[in-house]
PDB file of C-alpha atoms in Angstrom:
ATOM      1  CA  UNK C 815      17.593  10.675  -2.509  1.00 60.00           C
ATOM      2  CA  UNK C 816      15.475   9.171  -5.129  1.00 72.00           C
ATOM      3  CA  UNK C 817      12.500   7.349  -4.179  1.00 91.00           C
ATOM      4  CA  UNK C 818      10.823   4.378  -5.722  1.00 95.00           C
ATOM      5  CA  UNK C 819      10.312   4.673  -9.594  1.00 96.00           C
ATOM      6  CA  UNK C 820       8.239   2.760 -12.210  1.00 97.00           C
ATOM      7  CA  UNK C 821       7.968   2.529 -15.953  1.00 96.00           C
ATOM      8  CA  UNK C 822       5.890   3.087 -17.902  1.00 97.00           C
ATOM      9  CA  UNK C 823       3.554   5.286 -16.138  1.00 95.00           C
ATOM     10  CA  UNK C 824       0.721   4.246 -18.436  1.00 96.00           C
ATOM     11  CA  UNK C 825       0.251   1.345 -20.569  1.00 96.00           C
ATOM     12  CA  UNK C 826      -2.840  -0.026 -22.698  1.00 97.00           C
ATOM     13  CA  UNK C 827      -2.885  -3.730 -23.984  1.00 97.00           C
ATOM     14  CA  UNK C 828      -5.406  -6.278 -25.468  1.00 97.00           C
ATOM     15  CA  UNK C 829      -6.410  -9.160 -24.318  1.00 97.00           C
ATOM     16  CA  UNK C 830      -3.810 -12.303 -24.408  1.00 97.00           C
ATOM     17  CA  UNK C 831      -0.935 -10.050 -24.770  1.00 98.00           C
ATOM     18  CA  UNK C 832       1.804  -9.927 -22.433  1.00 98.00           C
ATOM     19  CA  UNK C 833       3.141  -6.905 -20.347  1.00 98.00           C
ATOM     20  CA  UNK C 834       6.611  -6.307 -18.239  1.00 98.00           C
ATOM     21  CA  UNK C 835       6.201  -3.188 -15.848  1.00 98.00           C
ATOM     22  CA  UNK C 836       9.625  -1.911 -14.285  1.00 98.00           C
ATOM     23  CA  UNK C 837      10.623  -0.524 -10.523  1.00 98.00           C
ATOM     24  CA  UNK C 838      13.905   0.957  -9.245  1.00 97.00           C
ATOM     25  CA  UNK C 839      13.760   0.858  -4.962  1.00 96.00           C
ATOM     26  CA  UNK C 840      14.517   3.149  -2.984  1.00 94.00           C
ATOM     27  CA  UNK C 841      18.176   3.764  -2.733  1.00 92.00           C
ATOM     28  CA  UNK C 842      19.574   1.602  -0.072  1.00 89.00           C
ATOM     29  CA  UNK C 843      16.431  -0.670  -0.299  1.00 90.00           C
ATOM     30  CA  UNK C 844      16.883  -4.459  -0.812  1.00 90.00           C
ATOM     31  CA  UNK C 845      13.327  -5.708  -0.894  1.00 91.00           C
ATOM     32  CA  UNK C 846      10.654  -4.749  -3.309  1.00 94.00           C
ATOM     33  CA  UNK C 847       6.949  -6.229  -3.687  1.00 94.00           C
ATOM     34  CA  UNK C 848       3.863  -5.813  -6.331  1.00 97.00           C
ATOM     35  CA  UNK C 849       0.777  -4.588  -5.562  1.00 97.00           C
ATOM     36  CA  UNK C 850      -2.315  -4.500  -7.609  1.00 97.00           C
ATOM     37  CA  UNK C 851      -4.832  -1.954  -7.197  1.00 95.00           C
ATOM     38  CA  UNK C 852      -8.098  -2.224  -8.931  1.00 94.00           C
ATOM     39  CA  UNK C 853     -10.009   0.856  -9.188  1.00 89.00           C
ATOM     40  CA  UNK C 854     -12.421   2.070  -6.163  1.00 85.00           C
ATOM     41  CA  UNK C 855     -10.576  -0.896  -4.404  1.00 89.00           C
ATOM     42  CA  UNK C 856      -6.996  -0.903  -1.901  1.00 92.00           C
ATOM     43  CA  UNK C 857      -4.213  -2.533  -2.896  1.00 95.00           C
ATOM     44  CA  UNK C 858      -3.539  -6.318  -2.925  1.00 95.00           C
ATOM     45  CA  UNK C 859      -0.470  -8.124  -2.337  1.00 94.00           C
ATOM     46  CA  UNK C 860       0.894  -9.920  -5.331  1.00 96.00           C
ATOM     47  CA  UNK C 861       4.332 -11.659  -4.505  1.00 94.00           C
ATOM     48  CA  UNK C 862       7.864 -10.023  -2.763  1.00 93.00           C
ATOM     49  CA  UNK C 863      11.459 -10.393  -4.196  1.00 94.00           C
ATOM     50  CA  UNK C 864      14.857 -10.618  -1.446  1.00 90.00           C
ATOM     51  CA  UNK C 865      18.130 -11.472  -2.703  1.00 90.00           C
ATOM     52  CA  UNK C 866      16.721 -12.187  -6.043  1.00 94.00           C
ATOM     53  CA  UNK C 867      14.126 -15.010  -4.966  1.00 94.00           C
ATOM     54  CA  UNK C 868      10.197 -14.596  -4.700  1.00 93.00           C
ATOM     55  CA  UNK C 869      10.015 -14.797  -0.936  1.00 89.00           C
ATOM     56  CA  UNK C 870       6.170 -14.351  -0.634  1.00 88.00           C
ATOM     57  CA  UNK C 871       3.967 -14.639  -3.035  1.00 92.00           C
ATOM     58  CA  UNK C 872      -0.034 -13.164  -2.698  1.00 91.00           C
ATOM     59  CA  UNK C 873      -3.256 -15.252  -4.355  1.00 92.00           C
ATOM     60  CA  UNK C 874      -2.539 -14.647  -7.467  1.00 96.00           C
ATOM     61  CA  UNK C 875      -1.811 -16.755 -10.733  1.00 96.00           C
ATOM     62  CA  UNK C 876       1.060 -18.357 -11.995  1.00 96.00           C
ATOM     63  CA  UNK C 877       0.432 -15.861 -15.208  1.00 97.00           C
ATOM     64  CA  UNK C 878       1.761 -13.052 -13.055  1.00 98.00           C
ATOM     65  CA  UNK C 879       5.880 -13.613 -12.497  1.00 97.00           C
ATOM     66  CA  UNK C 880       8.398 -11.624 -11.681  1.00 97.00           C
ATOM     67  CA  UNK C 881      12.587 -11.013 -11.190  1.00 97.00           C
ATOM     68  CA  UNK C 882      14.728  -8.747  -9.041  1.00 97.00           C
ATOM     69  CA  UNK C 883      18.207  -7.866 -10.496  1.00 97.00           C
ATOM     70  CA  UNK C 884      21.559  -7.953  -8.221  1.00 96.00           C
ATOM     71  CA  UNK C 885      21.196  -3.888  -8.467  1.00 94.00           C
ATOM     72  CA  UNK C 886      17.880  -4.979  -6.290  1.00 95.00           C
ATOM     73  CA  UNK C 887      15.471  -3.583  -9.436  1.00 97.00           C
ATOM     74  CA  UNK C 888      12.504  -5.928 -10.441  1.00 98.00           C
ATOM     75  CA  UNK C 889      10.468  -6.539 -12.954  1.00 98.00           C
ATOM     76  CA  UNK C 890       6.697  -7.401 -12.781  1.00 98.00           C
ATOM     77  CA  UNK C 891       5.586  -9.751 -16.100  1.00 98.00           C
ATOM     78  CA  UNK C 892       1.740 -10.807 -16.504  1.00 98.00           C
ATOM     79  CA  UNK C 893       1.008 -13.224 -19.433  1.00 97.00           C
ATOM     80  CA  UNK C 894      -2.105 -14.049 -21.295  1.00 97.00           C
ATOM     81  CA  UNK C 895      -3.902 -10.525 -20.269  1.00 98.00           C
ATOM     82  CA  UNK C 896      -7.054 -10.696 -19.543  1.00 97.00           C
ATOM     83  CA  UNK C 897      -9.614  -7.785 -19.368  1.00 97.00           C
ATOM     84  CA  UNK C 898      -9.949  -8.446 -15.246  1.00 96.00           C
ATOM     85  CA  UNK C 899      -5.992  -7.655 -15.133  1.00 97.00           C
ATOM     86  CA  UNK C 900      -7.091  -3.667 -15.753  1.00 97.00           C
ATOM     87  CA  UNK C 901      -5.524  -2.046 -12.764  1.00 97.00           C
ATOM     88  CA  UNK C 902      -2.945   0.490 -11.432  1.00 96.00           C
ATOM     89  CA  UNK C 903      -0.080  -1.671 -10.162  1.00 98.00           C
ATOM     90  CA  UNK C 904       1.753  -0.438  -7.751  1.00 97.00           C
ATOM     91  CA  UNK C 905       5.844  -1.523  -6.432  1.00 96.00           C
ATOM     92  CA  UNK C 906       7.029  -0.779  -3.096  1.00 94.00           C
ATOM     93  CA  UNK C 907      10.469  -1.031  -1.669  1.00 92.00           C
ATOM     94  CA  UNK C 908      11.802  -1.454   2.029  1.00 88.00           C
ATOM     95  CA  UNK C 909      15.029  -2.297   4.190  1.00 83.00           C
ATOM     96  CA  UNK C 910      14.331  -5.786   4.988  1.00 72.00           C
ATOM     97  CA  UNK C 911      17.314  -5.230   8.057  1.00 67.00           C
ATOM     98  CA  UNK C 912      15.225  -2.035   8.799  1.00 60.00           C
ATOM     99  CA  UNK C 913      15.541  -1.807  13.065  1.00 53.00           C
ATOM    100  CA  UNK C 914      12.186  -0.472  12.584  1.00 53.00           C
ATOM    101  CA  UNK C 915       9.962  -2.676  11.009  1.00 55.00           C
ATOM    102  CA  UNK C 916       9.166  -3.242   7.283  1.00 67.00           C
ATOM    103  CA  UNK C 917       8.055   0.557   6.423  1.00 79.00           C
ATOM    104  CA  UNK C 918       7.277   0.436   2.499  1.00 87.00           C
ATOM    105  CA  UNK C 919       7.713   3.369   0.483  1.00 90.00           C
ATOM    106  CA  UNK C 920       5.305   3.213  -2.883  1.00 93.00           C
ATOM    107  CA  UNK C 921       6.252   4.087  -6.344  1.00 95.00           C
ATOM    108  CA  UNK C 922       3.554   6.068  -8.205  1.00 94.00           C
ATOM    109  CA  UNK C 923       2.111   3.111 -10.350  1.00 95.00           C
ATOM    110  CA  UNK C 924       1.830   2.045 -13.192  1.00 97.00           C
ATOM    111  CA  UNK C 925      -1.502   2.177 -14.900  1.00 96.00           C
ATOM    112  CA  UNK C 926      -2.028  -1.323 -17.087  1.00 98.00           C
ATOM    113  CA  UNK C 927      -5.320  -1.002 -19.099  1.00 97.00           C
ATOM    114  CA  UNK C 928      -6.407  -4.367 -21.017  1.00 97.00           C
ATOM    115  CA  UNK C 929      -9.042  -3.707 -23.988  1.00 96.00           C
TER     116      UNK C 929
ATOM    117  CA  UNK L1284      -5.446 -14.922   6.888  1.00 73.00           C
ATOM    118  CA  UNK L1285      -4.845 -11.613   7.448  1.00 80.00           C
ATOM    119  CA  UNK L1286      -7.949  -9.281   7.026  1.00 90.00           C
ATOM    120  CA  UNK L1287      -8.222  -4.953   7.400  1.00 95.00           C
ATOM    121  CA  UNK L1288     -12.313  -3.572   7.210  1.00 95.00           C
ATOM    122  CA  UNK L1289     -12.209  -0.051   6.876  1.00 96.00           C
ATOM    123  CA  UNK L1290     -15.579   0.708   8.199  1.00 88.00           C
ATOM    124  CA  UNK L1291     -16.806   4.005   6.152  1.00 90.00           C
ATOM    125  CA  UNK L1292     -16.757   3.568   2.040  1.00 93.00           C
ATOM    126  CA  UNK L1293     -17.131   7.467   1.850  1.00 96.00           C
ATOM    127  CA  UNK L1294     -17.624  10.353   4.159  1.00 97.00           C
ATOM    128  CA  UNK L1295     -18.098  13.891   3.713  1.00 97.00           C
ATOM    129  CA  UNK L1296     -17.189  16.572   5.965  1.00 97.00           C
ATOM    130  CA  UNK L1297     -17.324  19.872   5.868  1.00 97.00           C
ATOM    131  CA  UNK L1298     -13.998  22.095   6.251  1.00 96.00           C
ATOM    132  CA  UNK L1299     -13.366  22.502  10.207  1.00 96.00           C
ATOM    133  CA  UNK L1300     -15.212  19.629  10.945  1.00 97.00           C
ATOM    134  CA  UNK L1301     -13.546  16.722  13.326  1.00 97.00           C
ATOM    135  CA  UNK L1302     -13.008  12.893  11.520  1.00 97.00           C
ATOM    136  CA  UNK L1303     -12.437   9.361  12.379  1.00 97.00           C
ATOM    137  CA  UNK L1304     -11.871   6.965   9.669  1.00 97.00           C
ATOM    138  CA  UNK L1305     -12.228   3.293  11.612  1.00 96.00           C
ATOM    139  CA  UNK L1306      -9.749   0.432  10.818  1.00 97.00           C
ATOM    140  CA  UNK L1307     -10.444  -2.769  12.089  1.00 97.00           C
ATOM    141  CA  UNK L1308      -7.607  -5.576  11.907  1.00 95.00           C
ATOM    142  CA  UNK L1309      -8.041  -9.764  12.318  1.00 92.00           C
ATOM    143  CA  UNK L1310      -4.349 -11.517  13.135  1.00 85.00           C
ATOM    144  CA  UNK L1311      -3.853 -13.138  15.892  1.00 80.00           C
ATOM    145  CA  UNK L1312      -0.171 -12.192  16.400  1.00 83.00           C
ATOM    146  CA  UNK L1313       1.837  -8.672  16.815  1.00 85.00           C
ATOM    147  CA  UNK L1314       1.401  -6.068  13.706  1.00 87.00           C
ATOM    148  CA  UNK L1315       2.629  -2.838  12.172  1.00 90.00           C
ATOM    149  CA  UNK L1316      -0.347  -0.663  11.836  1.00 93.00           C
ATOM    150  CA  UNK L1317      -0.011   2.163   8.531  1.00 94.00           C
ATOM    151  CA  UNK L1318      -2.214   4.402   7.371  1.00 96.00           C
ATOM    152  CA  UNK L1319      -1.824   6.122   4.097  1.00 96.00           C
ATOM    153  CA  UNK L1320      -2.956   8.507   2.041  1.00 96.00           C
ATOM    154  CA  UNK L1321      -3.796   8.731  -1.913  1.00 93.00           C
ATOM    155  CA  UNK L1322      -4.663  12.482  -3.056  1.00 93.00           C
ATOM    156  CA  UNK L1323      -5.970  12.660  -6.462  1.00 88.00           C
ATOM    157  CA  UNK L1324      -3.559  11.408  -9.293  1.00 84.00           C
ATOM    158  CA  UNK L1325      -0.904  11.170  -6.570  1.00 87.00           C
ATOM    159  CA  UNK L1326       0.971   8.069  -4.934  1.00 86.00           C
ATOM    160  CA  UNK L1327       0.736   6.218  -1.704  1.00 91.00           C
ATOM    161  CA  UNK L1328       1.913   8.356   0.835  1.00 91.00           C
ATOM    162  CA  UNK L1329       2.514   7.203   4.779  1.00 92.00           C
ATOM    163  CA  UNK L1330       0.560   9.629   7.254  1.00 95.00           C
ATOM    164  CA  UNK L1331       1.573   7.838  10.183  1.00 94.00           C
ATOM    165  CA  UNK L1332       2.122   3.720  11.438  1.00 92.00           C
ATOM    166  CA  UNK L1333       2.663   2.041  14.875  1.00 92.00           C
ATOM    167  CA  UNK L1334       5.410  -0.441  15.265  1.00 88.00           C
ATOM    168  CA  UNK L1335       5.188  -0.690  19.297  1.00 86.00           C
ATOM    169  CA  UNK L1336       5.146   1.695  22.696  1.00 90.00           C
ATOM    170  CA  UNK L1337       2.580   4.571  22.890  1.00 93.00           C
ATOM    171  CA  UNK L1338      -0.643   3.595  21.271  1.00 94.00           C
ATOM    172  CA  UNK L1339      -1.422   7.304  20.349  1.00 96.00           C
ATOM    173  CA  UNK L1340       0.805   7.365  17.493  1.00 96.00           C
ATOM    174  CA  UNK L1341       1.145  11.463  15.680  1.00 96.00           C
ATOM    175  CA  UNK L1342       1.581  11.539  11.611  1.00 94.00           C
ATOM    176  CA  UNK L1343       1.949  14.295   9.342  1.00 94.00           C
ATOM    177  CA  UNK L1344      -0.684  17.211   8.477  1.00 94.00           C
ATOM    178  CA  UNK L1345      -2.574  16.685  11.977  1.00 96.00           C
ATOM    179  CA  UNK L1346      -3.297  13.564  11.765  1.00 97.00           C
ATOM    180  CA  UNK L1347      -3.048  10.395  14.703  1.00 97.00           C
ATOM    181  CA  UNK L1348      -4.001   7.427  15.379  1.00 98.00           C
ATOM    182  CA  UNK L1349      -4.672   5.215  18.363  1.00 96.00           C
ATOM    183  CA  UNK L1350      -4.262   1.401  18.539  1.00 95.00           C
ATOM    184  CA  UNK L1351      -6.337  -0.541  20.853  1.00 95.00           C
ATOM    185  CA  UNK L1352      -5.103  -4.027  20.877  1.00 92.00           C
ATOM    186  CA  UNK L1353      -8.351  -5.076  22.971  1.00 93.00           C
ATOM    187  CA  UNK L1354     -10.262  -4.012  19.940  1.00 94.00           C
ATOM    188  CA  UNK L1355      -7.902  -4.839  17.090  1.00 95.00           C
ATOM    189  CA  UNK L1356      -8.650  -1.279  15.894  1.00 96.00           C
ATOM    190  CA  UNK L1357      -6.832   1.531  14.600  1.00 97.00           C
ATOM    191  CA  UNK L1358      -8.721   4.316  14.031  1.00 97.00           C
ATOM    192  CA  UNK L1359      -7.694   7.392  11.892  1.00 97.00           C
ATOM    193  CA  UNK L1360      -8.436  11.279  13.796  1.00 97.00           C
ATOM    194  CA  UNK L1361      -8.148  14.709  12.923  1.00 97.00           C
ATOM    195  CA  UNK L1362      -9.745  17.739  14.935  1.00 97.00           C
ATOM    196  CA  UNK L1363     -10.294  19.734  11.861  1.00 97.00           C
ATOM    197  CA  UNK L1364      -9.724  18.750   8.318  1.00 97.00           C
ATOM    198  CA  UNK L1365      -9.591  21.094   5.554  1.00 96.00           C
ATOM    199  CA  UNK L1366     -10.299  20.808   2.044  1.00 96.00           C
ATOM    200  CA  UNK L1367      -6.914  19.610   1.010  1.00 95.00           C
ATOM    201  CA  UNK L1368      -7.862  16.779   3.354  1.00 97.00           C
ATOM    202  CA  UNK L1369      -9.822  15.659   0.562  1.00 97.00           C
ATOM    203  CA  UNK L1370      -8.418  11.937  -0.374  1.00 96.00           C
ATOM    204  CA  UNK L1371      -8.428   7.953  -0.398  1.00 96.00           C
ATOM    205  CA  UNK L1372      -7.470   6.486   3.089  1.00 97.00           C
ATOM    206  CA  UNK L1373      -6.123   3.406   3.684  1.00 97.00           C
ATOM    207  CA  UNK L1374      -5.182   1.202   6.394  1.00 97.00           C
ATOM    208  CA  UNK L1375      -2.849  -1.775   6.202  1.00 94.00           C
ATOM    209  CA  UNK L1376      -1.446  -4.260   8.489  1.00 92.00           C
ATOM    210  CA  UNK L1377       1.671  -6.320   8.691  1.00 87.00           C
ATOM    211  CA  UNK L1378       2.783  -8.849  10.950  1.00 81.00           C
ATOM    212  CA  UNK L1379       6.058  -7.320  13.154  1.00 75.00           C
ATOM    213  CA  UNK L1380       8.277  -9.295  11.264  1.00 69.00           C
ATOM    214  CA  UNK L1381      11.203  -7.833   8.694  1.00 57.00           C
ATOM    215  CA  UNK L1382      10.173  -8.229   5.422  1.00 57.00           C
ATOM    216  CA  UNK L1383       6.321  -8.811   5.631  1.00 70.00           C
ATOM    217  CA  UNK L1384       3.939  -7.869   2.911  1.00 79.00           C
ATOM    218  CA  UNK L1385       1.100  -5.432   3.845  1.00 86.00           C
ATOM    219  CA  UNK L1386      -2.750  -5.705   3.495  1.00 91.00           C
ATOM    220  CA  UNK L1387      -4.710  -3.240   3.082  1.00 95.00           C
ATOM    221  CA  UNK L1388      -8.214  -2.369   3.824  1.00 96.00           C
ATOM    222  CA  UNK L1389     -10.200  -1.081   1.159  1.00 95.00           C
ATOM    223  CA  UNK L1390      -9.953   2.393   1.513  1.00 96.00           C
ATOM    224  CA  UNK L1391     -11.850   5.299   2.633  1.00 97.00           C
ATOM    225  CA  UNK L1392     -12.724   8.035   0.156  1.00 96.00           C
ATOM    226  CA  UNK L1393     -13.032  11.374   2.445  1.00 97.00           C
ATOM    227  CA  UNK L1394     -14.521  14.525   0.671  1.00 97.00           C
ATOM    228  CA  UNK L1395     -13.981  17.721   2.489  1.00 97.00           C
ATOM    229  CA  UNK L1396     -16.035  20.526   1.454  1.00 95.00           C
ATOM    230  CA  UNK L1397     -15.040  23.991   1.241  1.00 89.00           C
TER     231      UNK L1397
END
């Protein structure tokens, strides 16, 4: 049973570029959601995807967007980087039917680095 | 808003020694309480969460918590860690409701030494 997967695992950009980071859920998962974690720091909420629509969405900017595919995948884009948007971002999937609660399961990040 | 304090930046045991990591929580309505665990260049992993029922919830490697709802705390324990202990702790909340997004404290940086 494979877990939650990202691509790329590491990825350096400069500032004003734009970036697309990839997750695959869970199998059997229908709900996945973006974190950012900044280093020495836990991980903050950036927005949640359900049938293909941002359901919740974290204080972030409209520069960070995202997608979920009918295969439940999702894509995480941030535009104009800036050097503040250096961070390991991390995608988590869950049941949202799930009897017992919303238990996430992480992916193992993707590590954005702006110079 | 949602809030988690974690209350220790970074303690330092030695091996055999007991720990409690505090997690304080503010929402006003009923939550999922997680904790998880980063090791070194490794992922989020759960150690152990609460959803409802007994408060003294057991996780993985030794480790349990117990909620207090009085106090809005849920505090990490372990009788004796060991040096593979050694690891970023965090605590996150959710409201009990399917599909909520967590928040997380900011993490606890334990160093066990051998």
């Amino acid at each position: 049973d494979a877990g939650v997967t990202q691509s790329p695992t590491h990825l350096i950009k400069t500032r004003g570029q734009q970036v697309t980071l990839r997750c695959s859920p869970k199998s059997g998962h229908d709900t996945v959601s973006w974190y950012q974690q900044a280093l020495g720091q836990g991980p903050q909420f950036i927005f949640q995807y359900y049938e293909e629509e941002e359901r919740q969405r974290g204080n972030f900017p409209d520069r960070f967007s995202g997608h979920q595919f009918p295969n439940y995948s999702s894509e995480l884009n941030v535009n104009a980087l800036l050097l503040g948007d250096s961070a390991l971002y991390l995608c988590a999937s869950s049941l949202v039917s799930a009897r017992q609660g919303n238990e996430q399961f992480f992916g193992p990040g993707t590590r954005l680095t702006v110079l | 808003a949602q809030s988690v304090s974690q209350h220790n930046h970074h303690v330092i045991l030695s091996e055999a020694a007991s720990l409690e990591l505090g997690c304080n929580y503010s929402y006003g309505g009923t939550v999922n309480l997680f904790w998880y665990v980063q090791y070194p260049g490794q992922h989020l992993q759960l150690l152990l969460k609460y959803f409802s029922g007994d408060p003294l919830v057991k996780g993985i490697k030794g480790f349990e918590a117990e909620f207090i709802k009085s106090k809005f705390s849920f505090n990490l324990r372990k009788p004796s860690v060991q040096w593979s202990d050694t690891a970023e702790y965090f605590c996150a909340v959710t409201p009990a409701h399917y599909g909520q997004n967590f928040v997380f404290g900011p993490g606890t940086r334990l160093s066990v030494l051998p």
